[in-house]
Coordinates of N, CA and C and ligand atoms in Angstrom, one line a residue:
H1 N -31.6 -26.9 -2.8 CA -30.3 -27.6 -2.1 C -30.3 -27.0 -0.7
T2 N -29.1 -28.3 -0.1 CA -29.0 -28.0 1.4 C -29.1 -26.3 1.6
P3 N -29.7 -25.7 3.1 CA -29.7 -24.7 3.4 C -28.1 -24.6 4.4
K4 N -27.4 -23.3 4.3 CA -26.1 -23.4 4.6 C -26.4 -22.1 5.7
V5 N -25.3 -22.3 6.6 CA -25.0 -21.1 7.6 C -23.9 -20.3 6.9
V6 N -23.1 -19.5 6.3 CA -22.2 -19.1 5.9 C -22.0 -18.1 7.0
V7 N -20.6 -18.1 7.5 CA -19.6 -17.6 8.3 C -18.8 -17.0 7.6
G8 N -18.2 -15.6 8.1 CA -17.0 -14.8 7.5 C -16.2 -15.5 8.7
V9 N -14.4 -15.0 8.2 CA -13.9 -15.3 9.4 C -12.6 -14.8 9.1
D10 N -11.6 -14.2 9.8 CA -10.6 -13.2 9.3 C -9.6 -13.3 10.6
G11 N -9.4 -14.7 11.7 CA -8.9 -14.8 12.4 C -8.5 -14.1 13.4
S12 N -9.9 -13.0 13.6 CA -9.9 -11.9 14.9 C -10.8 -13.0 15.7
D13 N -10.4 -12.1 16.9 CA -11.6 -12.6 18.6 C -13.1 -12.7 17.6
H14 N -13.4 -11.1 17.2 CA -15.2 -11.1 16.8 C -15.0 -12.2 16.0
S15 N -14.3 -12.2 14.7 CA -15.0 -13.5 14.0 C -15.3 -15.1 14.7
R16 N -14.3 -15.1 15.9 CA -14.5 -16.5 16.5 C -15.8 -16.3 17.2
A17 N -16.4 -15.6 17.8 CA -17.6 -15.3 18.1 C -18.5 -15.4 17.4
A18 N -18.3 -14.8 16.3 CA -19.1 -15.2 15.4 C -19.4 -16.5 15.0
L19 N -18.0 -17.2 14.9 CA -18.2 -19.1 14.6 C -18.7 -19.5 15.3
E20 N -18.6 -19.3 16.7 CA -19.1 -20.1 17.6 C -20.8 -20.0 17.2
W21 N -21.3 -18.6 17.5 CA -22.6 -18.8 17.4 C -23.4 -19.3 16.1
A22 N -22.2 -19.0 14.7 CA -23.0 -19.9 14.0 C -23.0 -21.3 13.8
A23 N -21.8 -21.8 14.1 CA -21.8 -23.2 14.8 C -22.9 -24.3 15.5
A24 N -23.7 -23.1 16.6 CA -24.6 -23.5 17.2 C -26.0 -23.4 16.0
E25 N -25.7 -22.6 15.3 CA -27.2 -22.2 14.6 C -27.1 -23.1 13.5
A26 N -26.1 -23.4 12.9 CA -26.5 -24.5 12.2 C -26.7 -25.7 12.5
V27 N -26.0 -26.3 13.9 CA -26.9 -27.5 14.2 C -28.2 -27.5 14.6
R28 N -28.8 -26.1 15.4 CA -30.0 -25.7 15.6 C -30.7 -26.4 14.0
R29 N -30.4 -25.5 13.1 CA -30.9 -25.5 11.6 C -30.9 -27.0 10.8
G30 N -30.1 -27.9 11.2 CA -29.7 -29.3 10.7 C -29.0 -28.5 9.3
A31 N -28.1 -27.7 9.0 CA -27.7 -26.8 7.7 C -25.8 -27.1 7.9
V32 N -25.7 -26.9 7.1 CA -23.8 -26.7 6.7 C -23.4 -25.6 7.3
L33 N -22.6 -25.5 7.8 CA -21.6 -24.6 8.3 C -20.3 -24.3 6.9
R34 N -20.7 -23.1 6.5 CA -20.3 -23.0 5.5 C -18.7 -22.1 5.9
I35 N -17.8 -22.3 6.6 CA -16.6 -20.9 7.0 C -15.9 -20.6 5.7
V36 N -16.1 -19.3 5.3 CA -15.6 -18.5 3.8 C -14.3 -17.6 4.6
H37 N -13.2 -17.4 4.3 CA -12.0 -16.4 4.4 C -11.7 -16.1 3.3
A38 N -11.8 -14.5 3.2 CA -11.6 -14.0 1.8 C -10.3 -13.3 2.1
L39 N -9.8 -13.7 0.7 CA -8.4 -12.9 0.1 C -8.5 -11.5 -0.2
G40 N -9.4 -11.3 -1.0 CA -9.3 -9.8 -2.1 C -9.3 -8.7 -1.6
M41 N -8.7 -7.7 -2.2 CA -8.5 -6.5 -2.1 C -10.0 -5.7 -1.9
P42 N -10.3 -4.8 -1.2 CA -11.8 -3.5 -1.3 C -11.5 -3.2 -2.3
L43 N -12.4 -3.0 -3.0 CA -13.0 -2.5 -4.1 C -12.4 -0.6 -4.3
I44 N -12.7 -0.1 -2.8 CA -11.4 1.1 -2.7 C -10.1 1.3 -3.6
V45 N -9.8 0.1 -3.3 CA -7.9 -0.2 -3.7 C -8.3 -0.4 -5.0
S46 N -9.1 -1.2 -5.5 CA -9.1 -1.1 -7.0 C -9.6 -0.1 -7.8
A47 N -10.3 0.6 -7.3 CA -10.6 2.0 -7.9 C -9.5 2.7 -8.0
Y48 N -8.3 2.4 -7.2 CA -7.1 3.5 -7.6 C -6.0 2.3 -9.0
G49 N -6.7 1.6 -8.8 CA -5.8 0.9 -10.1 C -5.2 -0.7 -9.9
G50 N -5.9 -1.0 -8.4 CA -5.0 -2.2 -8.1 C -6.1 -3.3 -8.4
P51 N -5.7 -4.9 -8.7 CA -6.9 -6.0 -8.7 C -7.8 -5.9 -7.6
T52 N -9.0 -6.8 -8.1 CA -9.6 -7.3 -7.5 C -9.2 -8.9 -7.1
R53 N -8.7 -9.0 -8.1 CA -8.7 -10.5 -7.8 C -7.3 -10.8 -8.1
F54 N -6.3 -12.1 -7.7 CA -5.1 -11.6 -7.9 C -4.5 -13.3 -7.3
Q55 N -3.2 -13.4 -7.8 CA -3.1 -15.0 -7.4 C -2.2 -15.0 -5.9
P56 N -2.9 -15.6 -4.8 CA -2.2 -15.2 -3.6 C -0.7 -16.1 -3.8
T57 N 0.2 -15.8 -3.0 CA 1.4 -15.8 -3.2 C 1.5 -17.4 -1.9
D58 N 2.3 -18.4 -1.9 CA 2.0 -19.2 -1.3 C 2.3 -19.3 0.4
E59 N 2.8 -17.9 0.9 CA 2.9 -17.5 2.0 C 1.1 -17.0 2.7
I60 N 0.9 -16.3 1.7 CA -1.2 -15.9 1.8 C -1.9 -17.2 1.6
S61 N -1.4 -17.9 0.9 CA -2.4 -19.3 1.0 C -2.5 -20.1 2.1
G62 N -0.7 -20.3 2.7 CA -0.8 -20.9 3.4 C -1.5 -20.2 4.9
Q63 N -1.5 -18.8 5.2 CA -2.0 -18.5 6.2 C -4.0 -18.2 6.0
A64 N -4.2 -18.5 4.5 CA -5.2 -19.0 4.6 C -6.2 -19.9 5.2
T65 N -5.3 -21.0 4.9 CA -5.7 -22.8 5.0 C -5.3 -22.5 6.7
S66 N -4.7 -22.1 7.2 CA -4.4 -22.0 8.8 C -5.8 -21.5 9.3
V67 N -6.1 -19.9 8.9 CA -7.5 -19.3 9.9 C -8.4 -20.5 9.2
L68 N -8.3 -21.1 8.4 CA -9.7 -22.1 8.1 C -9.5 -23.3 8.8
T69 N -8.8 -23.9 8.9 CA -8.2 -25.4 9.8 C -8.6 -24.8 11.4
D70 N -8.0 -24.0 12.0 CA -8.1 -23.1 13.2 C -9.6 -23.3 13.5
A71 N -10.2 -22.5 12.2 CA -11.7 -22.2 12.5 C -12.7 -23.5 12.4
R72 N -12.2 -24.3 11.6 CA -13.1 -25.2 11.5 C -12.6 -26.5 13.0
A73 N -11.7 -26.4 13.2 CA -11.0 -27.1 14.3 C -12.1 -26.7 15.7
H74 N -12.1 -25.4 16.0 CA -13.0 -24.8 17.0 C -14.1 -25.0 16.9
A75 N -14.8 -24.7 15.7 CA -16.5 -25.1 15.2 C -16.8 -26.7 15.9
T76 N -15.8 -27.2 15.2 CA -16.0 -28.8 15.6 C -15.7 -29.4 17.4
E77 N -14.9 -28.3 17.5 CA -15.1 -28.7 19.4 C -16.1 -28.2 20.0
Q78 N -16.6 -27.0 19.7 CA -17.6 -26.7 20.0 C -19.0 -27.0 19.8
E79 N -19.4 -28.0 18.8 CA -20.3 -28.3 18.3 C -19.8 -29.4 17.4
P80 N -19.6 -31.0 18.0 CA -19.2 -31.7 17.6 C -19.8 -32.5 16.5
D81 N -21.3 -32.4 16.2 CA -22.5 -32.5 15.2 C -22.0 -32.2 14.1
V82 N -21.7 -30.8 13.9 CA -21.7 -29.6 13.0 C -21.1 -30.6 11.9
E83 N -21.4 -30.3 10.8 CA -21.1 -30.4 9.2 C -20.4 -29.2 8.7
T84 N -19.2 -29.2 8.2 CA -18.4 -28.1 7.7 C -18.0 -28.2 6.5
E85 N -18.1 -26.8 6.0 CA -16.7 -27.0 4.9 C -16.2 -25.6 4.5
T86 N -15.2 -25.6 4.0 CA -14.4 -24.5 4.1 C -13.9 -23.7 2.8
V87 N -14.1 -22.6 2.8 CA -13.8 -21.9 1.4 C -13.0 -20.6 1.5
T88 N -11.6 -20.7 0.5 CA -10.8 -19.5 0.6 C -11.5 -18.9 -0.9
A89 N -11.7 -17.7 -0.5 CA -12.2 -16.7 -1.5 C -11.1 -15.7 -1.9
L90 N -11.1 -15.5 -3.7 CA -10.2 -14.4 -4.2 C -11.0 -13.2 -4.0
E91 N -12.4 -12.9 -3.9 CA -12.6 -11.5 -4.0 C -12.4 -11.1 -2.5
E92 N -12.6 -10.0 -2.4 CA -13.0 -9.0 -1.3 C -14.0 -9.6 -0.6
A93 N -13.9 -9.1 0.9 CA -15.4 -10.2 1.8 C -16.2 -9.9 1.4
P94 N -17.2 -8.9 1.6 CA -18.5 -8.6 1.6 C -19.0 -9.2 0.3
L95 N -18.5 -9.1 -1.2 CA -18.6 -10.1 -1.9 C -18.4 -11.1 -2.3
A96 N -17.6 -11.8 -1.4 CA -17.1 -13.3 -0.9 C -18.4 -13.7 -0.8
L97 N -18.7 -13.4 0.9 CA -19.9 -13.5 1.7 C -21.2 -13.3 0.9
I98 N -21.5 -12.4 0.5 CA -22.8 -12.7 -0.8 C -22.7 -13.5 -1.5
R99 N -21.6 -13.5 -2.6 CA -21.7 -14.8 -3.6 C -21.9 -16.6 -3.5
Q100 N -21.5 -16.2 -1.7 CA -21.7 -17.6 -1.2 C -22.7 -18.0 -0.9
S101 N -23.9 -17.2 -0.4 CA -25.2 -17.5 0.1 C -26.0 -17.2 -1.2
H102 N -27.6 -18.3 -0.5 CA -28.7 -17.6 -1.2 C -29.9 -17.3 -0.6
P103 N -31.0 -16.9 -1.2 CA -32.0 -16.4 -0.3 C -32.4 -17.3 1.4
H104 N -32.1 -18.6 1.0 CA -32.6 -19.3 2.1 C -31.6 -19.7 2.9
D105 N -30.2 -18.9 3.1 CA -29.5 -19.5 3.9 C -29.3 -17.9 5.3
L106 N -28.3 -18.2 5.8 CA -28.1 -17.4 6.7 C -26.6 -16.7 6.8
I107 N -26.3 -15.6 6.7 CA -25.0 -15.4 6.8 C -24.6 -14.8 8.2
V108 N -23.6 -14.9 9.5 CA -23.0 -14.7 9.9 C -21.9 -14.1 10.4
I109 N -21.6 -12.9 11.3 CA -20.1 -12.3 10.8 C -20.0 -11.5 12.0
G110 N -19.1 -11.3 12.8 CA -18.8 -10.0 13.8 C -19.2 -8.9 13.4
T111 N -18.9 -8.5 14.5 CA -19.3 -6.7 14.5 C -18.4 -5.7 13.9
R112 N -17.3 -6.5 14.5 CA -16.1 -6.0 14.1 C -15.1 -7.2 13.7
G113 N -13.5 -6.9 13.0 CA -12.6 -7.9 12.7 C -11.2 -7.3 13.1
L114 N -10.4 -7.6 11.8 CA -8.8 -7.7 12.5 C -8.7 -6.0 12.5
G115 N -9.4 -5.1 11.9 CA -9.3 -3.9 11.6 C -8.5 -3.3 12.8
T116 N -7.5 -1.9 12.7 CA -7.2 -1.5 14.0 C -7.6 -0.4 14.3
V117 N -8.1 0.3 13.8 CA -8.8 2.0 14.1 C -10.0 0.9 15.1
A118 N -9.7 1.1 16.4 CA -11.0 1.2 17.8 C -12.2 2.2 17.5
S119 N -12.7 1.6 17.0 CA -13.9 2.5 16.3 C -15.5 2.5 17.4
L120 N -16.1 2.9 17.3 CA -17.6 2.9 17.8 C -18.2 2.2 17.0
F121 N -18.0 2.4 15.9 CA -18.6 1.3 14.5 C -18.5 0.3 14.0
V122 N -19.7 -0.1 13.4 CA -20.0 -1.5 13.1 C -18.3 -1.8 11.8
G123 N -17.6 -2.8 11.5 CA -16.7 -2.5 10.6 C -17.2 -2.7 9.2
S124 N -16.3 -2.4 8.3 CA -17.0 -2.4 6.9 C -17.7 -3.6 6.1
V125 N -17.0 -4.4 6.6 CA -17.5 -5.9 6.0 C -18.6 -5.9 6.5
S126 N -19.0 -5.9 8.0 CA -20.2 -5.8 8.3 C -21.7 -5.4 7.9
V127 N -20.9 -3.9 8.2 CA -22.1 -2.7 7.0 C -22.5 -3.2 5.5
R128 N -21.4 -3.8 5.0 CA -21.7 -4.3 3.1 C -22.7 -5.4 3.2
V129 N -22.2 -6.5 4.0 CA -23.1 -7.6 3.9 C -24.2 -7.3 4.1
A130 N -24.7 -6.8 5.5 CA -26.0 -6.4 6.1 C -26.7 -5.7 5.0
A131 N -26.2 -4.5 4.5 CA -26.5 -4.0 3.4 C -27.3 -4.7 1.6
Q132 N -26.0 -5.9 1.4 CA -26.6 -5.8 0.3 C -26.7 -7.7 0.3
A133 N -26.6 -8.3 1.4 CA -26.9 -9.7 1.4 C -28.2 -10.1 0.6
P134 N -27.9 -11.3 0.1 CA -29.9 -12.0 -0.2 C -30.4 -12.4 0.7
C135 N -29.9 -13.0 2.0 CA -30.7 -13.2 2.7 C -30.2 -12.8 4.3
P136 N -31.0 -13.7 5.5 CA -30.4 -12.3 6.7 C -29.3 -12.5 7.1
V137 N -28.8 -11.9 7.9 CA -27.7 -11.4 8.2 C -27.5 -11.5 10.1
V138 N -26.7 -12.3 10.6 CA -26.5 -12.0 12.2 C -25.7 -11.5 12.4
V139 N -25.6 -10.1 13.0 CA -24.2 -9.7 13.8 C -23.5 -9.8 14.6
V140 N -22.4 -10.6 15.5 CA -22.7 -11.1 17.0 C -21.4 -10.0 17.2
P141 N -21.7 -9.8 18.2 CA -21.1 -9.1 19.1 C -20.0 -9.8 19.9
Ligands
ATP201 P1 -12.8 -2.6 9.0 O1 -11.9 -4.1 8.1 O2 -14.0 -2.2 8.4 O3 -11.6 -2.0 9.2 P2 -12.7 -4.5 11.2 O4 -11.9 -5.1 10.4 O5 -12.4 -3.8 12.3 O6 -12.9 -3.1 10.2 P3 -14.2 -5.8 9.3 O7 -13.5 -6.4 8.5 O8 -15.6 -5.6 9.1 O9 -14.5 -5.3 10.5 O10 -14.9 -7.5 10.0 C1 -16.9 -7.6 10.5 C2 -16.7 -8.9 10.4 O11 -16.6 -9.6 8.8 C3 -15.3 -10.1 10.9 O12 -16.0 -10.2 12.5 C4 -15.7 -11.4 10.1 O13 -17.1 -12.0 10.6 C5 -16.2 -10.9 8.8 N1 -14.9 -10.5 8.2 C6 -14.1 -9.5 8.1 N2 -12.9 -9.7 7.2 C7 -13.2 -11.0 6.6 C8 -12.4 -12.0 5.6 N3 -11.4 -11.4 5.4 N4 -13.0 -13.1 5.4 C9 -14.5 -13.4 5.8 N5 -15.0 -12.6 6.6 C10 -14.1 -11.3 6.9
MG202 MG1 -11.6 -5.9 8.5
MG203 MG1 -12.1 -4.4 6.0

């Protein structure tokens, strides 16, 4: 099937930088840009009894739609020829990005995201995706 560039967006400036790089790379590759926004809880939460999947409220679904609509509009503004598709995933972000990808795809993510801990470290989503993805991963600063 058609190769994809899969990009994770969380609404942060970091993920916007990743989106811009991913849109340009999708055009270079002649690949579809698949924009993924994940809503699921981290596994660490589910380990204490919470759900890993849930039924999002209308408010959360609406926020997800707006994150993805903004991302798609921004990608198209940067790269008018890019072909996009959007996915709202109910899994946690690392699993969602990994399951949306195949060995010949490329995953693009930011070094960090919406997390409030200003750290020198790379975000937990970035680390887990880089460790577990079935395909190459680009981490955009
Ligand atoms: P942490 O979440 O570990 O506190 P952080 O929020 O700073 O730290 P990450 O969440 O790892 O960092 O974000 C790194 C990148 O992962 C983001 O730039 C984005 O590309 C992707 N990402 C993060 N959260 C999501 C999400 N919910 N859906 C899709 N992609 C995401
Ligand atoms: Mg985060
Ligand atoms: Mg996180």
